Short mmCIF file of C-alpha atoms and ligand atoms in Angstrom, two decimals:
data_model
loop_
_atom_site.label_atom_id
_atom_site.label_comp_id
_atom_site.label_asym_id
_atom_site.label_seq_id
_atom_site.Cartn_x
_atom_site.Cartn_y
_atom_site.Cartn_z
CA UNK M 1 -70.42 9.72 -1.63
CA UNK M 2 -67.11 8.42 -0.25
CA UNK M 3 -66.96 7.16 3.43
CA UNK M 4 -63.80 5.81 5.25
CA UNK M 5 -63.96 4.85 8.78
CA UNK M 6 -60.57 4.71 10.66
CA UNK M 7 -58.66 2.85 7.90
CA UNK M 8 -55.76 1.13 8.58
CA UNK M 9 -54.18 -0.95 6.05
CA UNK M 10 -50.93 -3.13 6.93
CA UNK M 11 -49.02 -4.46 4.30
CA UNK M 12 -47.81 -8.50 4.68
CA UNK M 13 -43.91 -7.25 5.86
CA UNK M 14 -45.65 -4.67 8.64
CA UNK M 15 -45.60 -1.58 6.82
CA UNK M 16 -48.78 0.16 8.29
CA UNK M 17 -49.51 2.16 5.02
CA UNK M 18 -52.21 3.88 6.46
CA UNK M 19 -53.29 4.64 10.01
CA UNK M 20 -56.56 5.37 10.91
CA UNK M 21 -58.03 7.31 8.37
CA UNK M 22 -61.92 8.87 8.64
CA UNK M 23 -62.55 11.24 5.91
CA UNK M 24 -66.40 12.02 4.27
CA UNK M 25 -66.50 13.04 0.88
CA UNK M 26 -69.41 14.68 0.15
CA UNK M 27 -71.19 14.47 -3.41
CA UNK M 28 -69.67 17.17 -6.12
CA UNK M 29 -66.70 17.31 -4.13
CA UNK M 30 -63.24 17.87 -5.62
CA UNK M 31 -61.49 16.24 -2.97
CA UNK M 32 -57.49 16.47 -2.80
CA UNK M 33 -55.82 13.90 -1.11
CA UNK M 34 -51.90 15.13 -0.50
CA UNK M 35 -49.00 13.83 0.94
CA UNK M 36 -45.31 13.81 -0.06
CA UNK M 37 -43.97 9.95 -2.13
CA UNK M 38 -44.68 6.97 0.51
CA UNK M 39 -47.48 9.08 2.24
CA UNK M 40 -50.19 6.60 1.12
CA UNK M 41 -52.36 8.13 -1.09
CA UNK M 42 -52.76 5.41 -3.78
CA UNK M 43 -53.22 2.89 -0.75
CA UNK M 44 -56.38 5.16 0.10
CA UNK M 45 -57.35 5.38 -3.49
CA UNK M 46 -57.20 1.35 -3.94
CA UNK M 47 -59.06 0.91 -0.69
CA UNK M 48 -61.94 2.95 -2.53
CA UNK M 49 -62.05 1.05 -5.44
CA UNK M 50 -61.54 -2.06 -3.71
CA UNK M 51 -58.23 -3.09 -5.00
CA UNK M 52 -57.15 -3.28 -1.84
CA UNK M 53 -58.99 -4.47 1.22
CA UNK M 54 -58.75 -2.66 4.78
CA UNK M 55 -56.69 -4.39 7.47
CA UNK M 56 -59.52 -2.76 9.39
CA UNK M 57 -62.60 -0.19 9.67
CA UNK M 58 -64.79 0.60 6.82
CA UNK M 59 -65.00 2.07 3.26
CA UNK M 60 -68.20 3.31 2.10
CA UNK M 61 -69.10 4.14 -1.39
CA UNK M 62 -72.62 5.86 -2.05
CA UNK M 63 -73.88 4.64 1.34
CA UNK M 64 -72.12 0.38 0.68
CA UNK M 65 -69.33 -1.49 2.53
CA UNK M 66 -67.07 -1.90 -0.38
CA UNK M 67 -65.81 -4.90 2.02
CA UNK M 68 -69.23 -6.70 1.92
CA UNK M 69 -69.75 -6.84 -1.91
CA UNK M 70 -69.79 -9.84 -3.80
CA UNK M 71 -67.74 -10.28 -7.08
CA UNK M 72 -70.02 -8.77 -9.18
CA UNK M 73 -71.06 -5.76 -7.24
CA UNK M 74 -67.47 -5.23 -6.42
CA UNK M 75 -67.35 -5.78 -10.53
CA UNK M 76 -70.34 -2.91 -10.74
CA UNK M 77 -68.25 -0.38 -8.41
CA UNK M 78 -65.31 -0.77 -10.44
CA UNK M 79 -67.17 0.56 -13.04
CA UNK M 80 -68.99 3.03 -11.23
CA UNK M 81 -65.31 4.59 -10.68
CA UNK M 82 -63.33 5.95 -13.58
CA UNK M 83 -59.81 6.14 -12.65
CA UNK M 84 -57.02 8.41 -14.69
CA UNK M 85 -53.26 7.43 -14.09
CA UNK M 86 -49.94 9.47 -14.16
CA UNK M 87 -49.11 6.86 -17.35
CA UNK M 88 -51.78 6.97 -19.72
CA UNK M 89 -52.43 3.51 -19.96
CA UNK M 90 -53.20 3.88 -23.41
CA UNK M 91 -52.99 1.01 -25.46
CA UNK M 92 -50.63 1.99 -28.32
CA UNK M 93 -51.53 -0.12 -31.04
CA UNK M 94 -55.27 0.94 -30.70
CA UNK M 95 -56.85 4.00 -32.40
CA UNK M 96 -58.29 6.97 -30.08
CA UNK M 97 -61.42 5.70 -31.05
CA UNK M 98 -61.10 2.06 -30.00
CA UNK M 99 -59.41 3.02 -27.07
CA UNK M 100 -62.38 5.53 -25.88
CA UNK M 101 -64.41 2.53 -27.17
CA UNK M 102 -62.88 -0.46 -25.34
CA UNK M 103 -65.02 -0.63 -21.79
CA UNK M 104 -68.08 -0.69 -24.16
CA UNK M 105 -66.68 -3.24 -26.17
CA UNK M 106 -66.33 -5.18 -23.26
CA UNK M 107 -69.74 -4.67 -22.31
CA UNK M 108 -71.29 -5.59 -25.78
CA UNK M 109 -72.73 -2.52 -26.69
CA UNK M 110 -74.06 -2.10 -30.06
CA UNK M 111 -71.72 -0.46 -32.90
CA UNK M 112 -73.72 2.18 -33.09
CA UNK M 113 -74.18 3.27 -29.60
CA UNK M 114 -70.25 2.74 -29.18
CA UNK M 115 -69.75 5.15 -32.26
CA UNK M 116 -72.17 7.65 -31.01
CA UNK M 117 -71.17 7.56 -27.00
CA UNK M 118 -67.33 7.55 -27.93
CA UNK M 119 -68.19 10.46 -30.60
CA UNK M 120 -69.82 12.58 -27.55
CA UNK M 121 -66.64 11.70 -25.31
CA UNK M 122 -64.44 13.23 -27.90
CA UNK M 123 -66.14 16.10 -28.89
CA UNK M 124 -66.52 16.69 -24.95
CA UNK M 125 -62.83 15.89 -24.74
CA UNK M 126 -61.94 18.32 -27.54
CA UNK M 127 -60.40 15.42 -29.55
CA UNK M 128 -63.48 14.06 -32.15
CA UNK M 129 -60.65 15.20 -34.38
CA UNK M 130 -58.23 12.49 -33.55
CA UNK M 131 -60.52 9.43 -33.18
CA UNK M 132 -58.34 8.25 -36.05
CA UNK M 133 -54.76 8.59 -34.65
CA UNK M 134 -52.76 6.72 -32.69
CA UNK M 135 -51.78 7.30 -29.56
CA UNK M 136 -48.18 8.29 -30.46
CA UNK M 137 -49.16 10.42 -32.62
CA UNK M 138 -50.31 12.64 -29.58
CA UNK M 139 -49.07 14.63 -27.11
CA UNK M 140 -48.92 14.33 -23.10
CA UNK M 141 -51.91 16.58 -22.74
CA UNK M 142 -53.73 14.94 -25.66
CA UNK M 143 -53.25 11.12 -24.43
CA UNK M 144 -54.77 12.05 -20.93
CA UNK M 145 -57.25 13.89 -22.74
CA UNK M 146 -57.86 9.80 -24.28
CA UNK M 147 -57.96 8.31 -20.93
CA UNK M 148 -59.94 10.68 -19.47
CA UNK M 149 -62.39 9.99 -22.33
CA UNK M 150 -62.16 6.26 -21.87
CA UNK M 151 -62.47 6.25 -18.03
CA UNK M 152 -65.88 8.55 -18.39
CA UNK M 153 -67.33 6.53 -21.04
CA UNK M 154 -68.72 4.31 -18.92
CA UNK M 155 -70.89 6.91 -17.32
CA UNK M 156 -68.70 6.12 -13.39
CA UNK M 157 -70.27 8.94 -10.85
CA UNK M 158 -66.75 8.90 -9.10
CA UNK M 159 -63.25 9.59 -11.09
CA UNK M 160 -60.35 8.87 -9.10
CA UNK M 161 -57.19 10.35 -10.35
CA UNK M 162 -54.09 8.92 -9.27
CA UNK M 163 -51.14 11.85 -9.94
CA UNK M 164 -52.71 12.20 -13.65
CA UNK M 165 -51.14 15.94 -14.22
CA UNK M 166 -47.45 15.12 -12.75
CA UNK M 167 -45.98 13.63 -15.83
CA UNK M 168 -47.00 16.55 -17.82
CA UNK M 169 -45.43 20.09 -17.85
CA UNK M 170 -47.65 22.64 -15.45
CA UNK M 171 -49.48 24.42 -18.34
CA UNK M 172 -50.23 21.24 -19.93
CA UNK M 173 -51.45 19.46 -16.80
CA UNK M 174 -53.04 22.92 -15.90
CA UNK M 175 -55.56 22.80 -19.07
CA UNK M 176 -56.32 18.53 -18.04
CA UNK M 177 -57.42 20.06 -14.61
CA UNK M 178 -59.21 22.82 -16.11
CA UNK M 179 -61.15 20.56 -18.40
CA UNK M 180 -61.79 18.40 -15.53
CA UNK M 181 -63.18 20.99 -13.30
CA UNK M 182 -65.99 21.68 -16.86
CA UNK M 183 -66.86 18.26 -17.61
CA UNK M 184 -67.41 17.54 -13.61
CA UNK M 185 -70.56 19.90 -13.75
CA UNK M 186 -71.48 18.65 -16.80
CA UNK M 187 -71.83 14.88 -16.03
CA UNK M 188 -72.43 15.13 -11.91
CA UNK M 189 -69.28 13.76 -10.85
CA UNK M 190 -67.38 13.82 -7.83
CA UNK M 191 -63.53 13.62 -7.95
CA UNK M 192 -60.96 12.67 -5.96
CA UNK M 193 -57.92 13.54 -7.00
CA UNK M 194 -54.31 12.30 -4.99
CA UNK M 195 -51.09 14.56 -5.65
CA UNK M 196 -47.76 15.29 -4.19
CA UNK M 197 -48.49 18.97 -5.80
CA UNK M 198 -49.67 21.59 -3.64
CA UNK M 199 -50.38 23.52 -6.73
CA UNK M 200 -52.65 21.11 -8.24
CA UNK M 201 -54.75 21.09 -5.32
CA UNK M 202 -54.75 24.89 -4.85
CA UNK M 203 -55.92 25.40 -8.48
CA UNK M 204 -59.20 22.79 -8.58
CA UNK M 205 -60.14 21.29 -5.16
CA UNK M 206 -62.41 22.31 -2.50
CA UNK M 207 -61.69 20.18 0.15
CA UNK M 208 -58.31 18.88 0.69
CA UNK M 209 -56.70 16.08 3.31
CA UNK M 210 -53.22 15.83 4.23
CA UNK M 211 -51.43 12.50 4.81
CA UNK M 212 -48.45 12.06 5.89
CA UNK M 213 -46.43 8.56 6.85
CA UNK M 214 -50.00 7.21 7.01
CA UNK M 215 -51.45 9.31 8.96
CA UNK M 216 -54.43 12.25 8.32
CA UNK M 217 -52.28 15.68 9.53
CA UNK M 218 -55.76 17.23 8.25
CA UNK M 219 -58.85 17.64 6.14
CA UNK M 220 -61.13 20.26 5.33
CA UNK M 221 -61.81 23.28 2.86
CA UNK M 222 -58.70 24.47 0.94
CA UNK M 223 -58.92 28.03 2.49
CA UNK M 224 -59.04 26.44 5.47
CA UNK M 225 -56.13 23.99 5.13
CA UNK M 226 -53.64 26.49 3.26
CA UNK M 227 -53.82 28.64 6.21
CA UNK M 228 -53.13 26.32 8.91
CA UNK M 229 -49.91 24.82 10.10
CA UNK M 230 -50.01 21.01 8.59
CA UNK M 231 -49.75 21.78 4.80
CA UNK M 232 -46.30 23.45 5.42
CA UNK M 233 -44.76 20.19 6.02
CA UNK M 234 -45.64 19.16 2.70
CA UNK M 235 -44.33 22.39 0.92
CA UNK M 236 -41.70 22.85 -0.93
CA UNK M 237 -42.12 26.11 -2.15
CA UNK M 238 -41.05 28.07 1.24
CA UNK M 239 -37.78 26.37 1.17
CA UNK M 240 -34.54 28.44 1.07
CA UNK M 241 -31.38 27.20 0.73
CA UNK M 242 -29.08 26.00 4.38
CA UNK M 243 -27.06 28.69 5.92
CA UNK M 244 -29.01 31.33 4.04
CA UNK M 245 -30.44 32.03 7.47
CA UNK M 246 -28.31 33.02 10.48
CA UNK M 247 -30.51 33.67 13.50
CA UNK M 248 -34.10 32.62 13.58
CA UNK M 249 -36.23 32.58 10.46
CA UNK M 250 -40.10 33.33 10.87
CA UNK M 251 -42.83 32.46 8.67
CA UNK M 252 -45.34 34.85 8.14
CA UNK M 253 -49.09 33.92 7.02
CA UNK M 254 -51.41 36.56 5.59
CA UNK M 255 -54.85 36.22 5.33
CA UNK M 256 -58.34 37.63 5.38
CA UNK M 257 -58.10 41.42 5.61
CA UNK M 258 -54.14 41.41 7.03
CA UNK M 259 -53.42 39.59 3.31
CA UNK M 260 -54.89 43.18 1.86
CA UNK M 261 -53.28 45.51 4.22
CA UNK M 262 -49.32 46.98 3.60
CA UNK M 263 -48.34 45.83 7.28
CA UNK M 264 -44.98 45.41 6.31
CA UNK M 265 -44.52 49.22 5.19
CA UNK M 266 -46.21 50.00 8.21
CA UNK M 267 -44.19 48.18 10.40
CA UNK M 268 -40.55 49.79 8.84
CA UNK M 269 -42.00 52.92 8.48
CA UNK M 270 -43.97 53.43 12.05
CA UNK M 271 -42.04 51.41 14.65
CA UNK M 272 -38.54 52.25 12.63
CA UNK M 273 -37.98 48.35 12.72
CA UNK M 274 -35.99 46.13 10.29
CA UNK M 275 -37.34 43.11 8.40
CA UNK M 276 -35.11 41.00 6.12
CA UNK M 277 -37.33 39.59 3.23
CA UNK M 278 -36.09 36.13 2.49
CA UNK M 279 -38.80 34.95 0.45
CA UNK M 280 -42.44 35.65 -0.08
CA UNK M 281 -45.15 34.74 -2.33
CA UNK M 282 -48.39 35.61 -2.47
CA UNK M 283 -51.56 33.09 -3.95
CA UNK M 284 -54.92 32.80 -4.15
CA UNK M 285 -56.90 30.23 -2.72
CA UNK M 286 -60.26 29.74 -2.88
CA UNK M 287 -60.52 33.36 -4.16
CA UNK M 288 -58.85 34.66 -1.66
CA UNK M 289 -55.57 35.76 -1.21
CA UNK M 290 -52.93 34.44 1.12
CA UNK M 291 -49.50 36.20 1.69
CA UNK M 292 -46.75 33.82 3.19
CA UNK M 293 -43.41 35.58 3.86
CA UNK M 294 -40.15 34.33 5.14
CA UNK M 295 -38.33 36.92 7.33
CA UNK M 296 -35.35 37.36 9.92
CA UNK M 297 -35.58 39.65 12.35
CA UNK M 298 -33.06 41.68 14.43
CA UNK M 299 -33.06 39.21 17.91
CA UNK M 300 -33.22 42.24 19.63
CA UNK M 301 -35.99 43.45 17.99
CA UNK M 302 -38.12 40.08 17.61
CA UNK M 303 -40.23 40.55 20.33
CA UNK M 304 -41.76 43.69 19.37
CA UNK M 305 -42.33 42.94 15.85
CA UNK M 306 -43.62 39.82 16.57
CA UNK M 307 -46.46 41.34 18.88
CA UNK M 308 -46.94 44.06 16.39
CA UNK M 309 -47.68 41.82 13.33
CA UNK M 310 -49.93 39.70 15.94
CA UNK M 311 -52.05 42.83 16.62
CA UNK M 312 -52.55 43.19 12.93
CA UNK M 313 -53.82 39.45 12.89
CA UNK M 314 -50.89 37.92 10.81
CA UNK M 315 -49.47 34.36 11.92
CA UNK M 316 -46.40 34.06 13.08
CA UNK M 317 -44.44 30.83 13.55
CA UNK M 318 -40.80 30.17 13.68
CA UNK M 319 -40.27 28.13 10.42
CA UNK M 320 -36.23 27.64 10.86
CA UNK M 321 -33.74 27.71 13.27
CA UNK M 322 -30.32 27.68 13.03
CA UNK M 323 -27.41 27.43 15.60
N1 ADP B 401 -48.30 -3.95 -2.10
C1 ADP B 401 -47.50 -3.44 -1.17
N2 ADP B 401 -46.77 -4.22 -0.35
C2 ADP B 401 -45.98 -3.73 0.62
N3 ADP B 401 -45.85 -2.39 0.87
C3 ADP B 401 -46.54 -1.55 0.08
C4 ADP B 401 -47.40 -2.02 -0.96
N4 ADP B 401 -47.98 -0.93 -1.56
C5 ADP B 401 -47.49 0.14 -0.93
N5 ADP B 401 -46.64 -0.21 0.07
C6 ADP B 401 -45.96 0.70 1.00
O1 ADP B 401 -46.94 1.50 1.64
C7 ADP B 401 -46.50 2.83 1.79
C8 ADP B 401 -47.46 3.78 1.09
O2 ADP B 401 -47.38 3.58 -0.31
P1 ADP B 401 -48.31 4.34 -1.36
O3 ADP B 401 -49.73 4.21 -0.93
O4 ADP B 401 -47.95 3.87 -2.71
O5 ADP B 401 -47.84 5.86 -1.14
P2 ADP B 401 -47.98 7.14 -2.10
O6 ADP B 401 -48.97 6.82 -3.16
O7 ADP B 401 -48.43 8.23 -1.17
O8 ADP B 401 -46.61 7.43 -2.63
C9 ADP B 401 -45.07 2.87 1.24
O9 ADP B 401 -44.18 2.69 2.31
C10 ADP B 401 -45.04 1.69 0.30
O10 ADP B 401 -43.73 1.19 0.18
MG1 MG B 402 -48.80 6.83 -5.22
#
């Protein structure tokens, strides 16, 4: 659906915004694109729509060099992409309705297919109830429920969305995603969704892609991702405060059957060693779950429970050190 070829894009001033990006996103996709502020992401997401133009290699959308289109094809792709923004974009002094309404305005379509299309946004939406209000008569959730509406009422096979849950609070922006994830089967889209929030990513997509300073740490299936080494430097849940630590602190990963398995217990309670819990969490991704937990060992003792919790097919790395 969504092809880049080694990206780059350098901005007039030299900032090389991105670096070489390839990534193929495949049809029905859910496709999280993460990386901390500056990363790049809504570079990438321009260069899709063809806001912004490669300094070189190649975008392809649905098989066509967004590069090579003319005005109004570039004009047809535009609208072939809905887009949803961390601001609403809402304009204020229009009714829900009108807003929904406005791309079809644009576009001359009768009254009566405007009232009837916006009508089945709504009610798909949950809002036919509001059509009347204004916008600030709603809440967070409920204006990005509006601009969701509006940026699907066009019928685009592609929605982009461009930090859309991060200026609303987690259940809130929790339900948006959820109600994305429903109306995605229902109208055959494919999304693409950019996010400093690990947590947004873990809950809906199925693919994910790291960036950081430009550059592609990673892509693949979330499972996949979560449990390897690159998405750590974007996390900021496994953080613990400075001099918490005093030796070496070690960051266990749990997955697959070792994420089902007490090897902790076992570990105190058949070698007789010692294992200082710092912090630990447990999720599920992709159905599965996956046990990370932050521990300091006795120095004297590291080796052997390091080679023990190896055996048992848990991942150790050292995640701080401290002298
Ligand atoms: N129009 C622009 N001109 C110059 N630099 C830009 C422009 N847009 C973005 N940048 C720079 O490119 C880098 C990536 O920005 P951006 O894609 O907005 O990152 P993100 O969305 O991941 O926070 C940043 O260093 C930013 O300052
Ligand atoms: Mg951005």
């Amino acid at each position: 659906m969504v092809v880049l070829d080694k990206v780059t894009k350098v901005f007039p001033g030299g900032v090389e915004a991105l670096k070489g990006i390839s990534l193929d996103i495949k049809k029905g996709d859910i496709y999280g694109i993460i990386g901390l502020s500056g990363a790049g992401k809504s570079t990438l997401l321009r260069c899709i729509n063809g806001l912004e133009t490669p300094t070189s290699g190649r975008v392809l959308v649905e098989g066509r060099e967004v590069e090579a289109l003319n005005k109004k094809e570039l004009q047809e792709l535009r609208q072939s992409i809905g887009m949803l923004f961390q601001s609403f974009n809402l304009f204020e002094a229009k009714k829900v309705f009108d807003n929904v309404a406005y791309p079809l305005k644009l576009k001359k379509v009768s009254k009566e297919l405007q009232e009837k299309e916006v009508m089945k946004m709504l009610r798909l939406v949950g809002l036919d109830d509001k059509a009347q209000a204004y916008p600030n008569q709603l809440s967070g959730g409920q204006k990005q429920r509006v601009a969701l509406a509006r940026a699907l009422i066009s019928g685009p096979k592609i929605l982009l969305l461009d930090e859309a849950t991060s200026a609303l609070d987690s259940a809130t922006g929790q339900a948006v995603l959820e109600l994305i994830e429903k109306i995605k089967e229902e109208l055959d889209l494919t999304v693409i969704l950019i996010t400093h929030d690990l947590e947004v990513v873990r809950s809906i997509c199925n693919q994910v892609a790291i960036l950081e300073g430009g550059q592609l740490l990673g892509a693949g299936p979330i499972g996949e991702m979560f449990r390897g080494s690159h998405i750590r430097k974007i996390r900021q849940d496994l953080v613990i405060p400075p001099g918490v630590i005093k030796g070496r602190g070690l960051l266990l990963t749990f997955s697959g059957e070792s994420a089902k398995e007490p090897i902790i217990s076992n570990l105190i309670k058949e070698m007789g060693l010692d294992v200082n819990i710092l912090l630990g969490k447990i999720e599920y991704v992709d159905h599965e779950p996956l046990g990370n937990l932050l521990v300091e060992i006795d120095s004297t003792q590291e080796d052997q429970v390091v080679s023990y919790l190896e055996s048992k097919g848990v991942q150790v790395e050292v995640y701080y050190e401290n002298n």
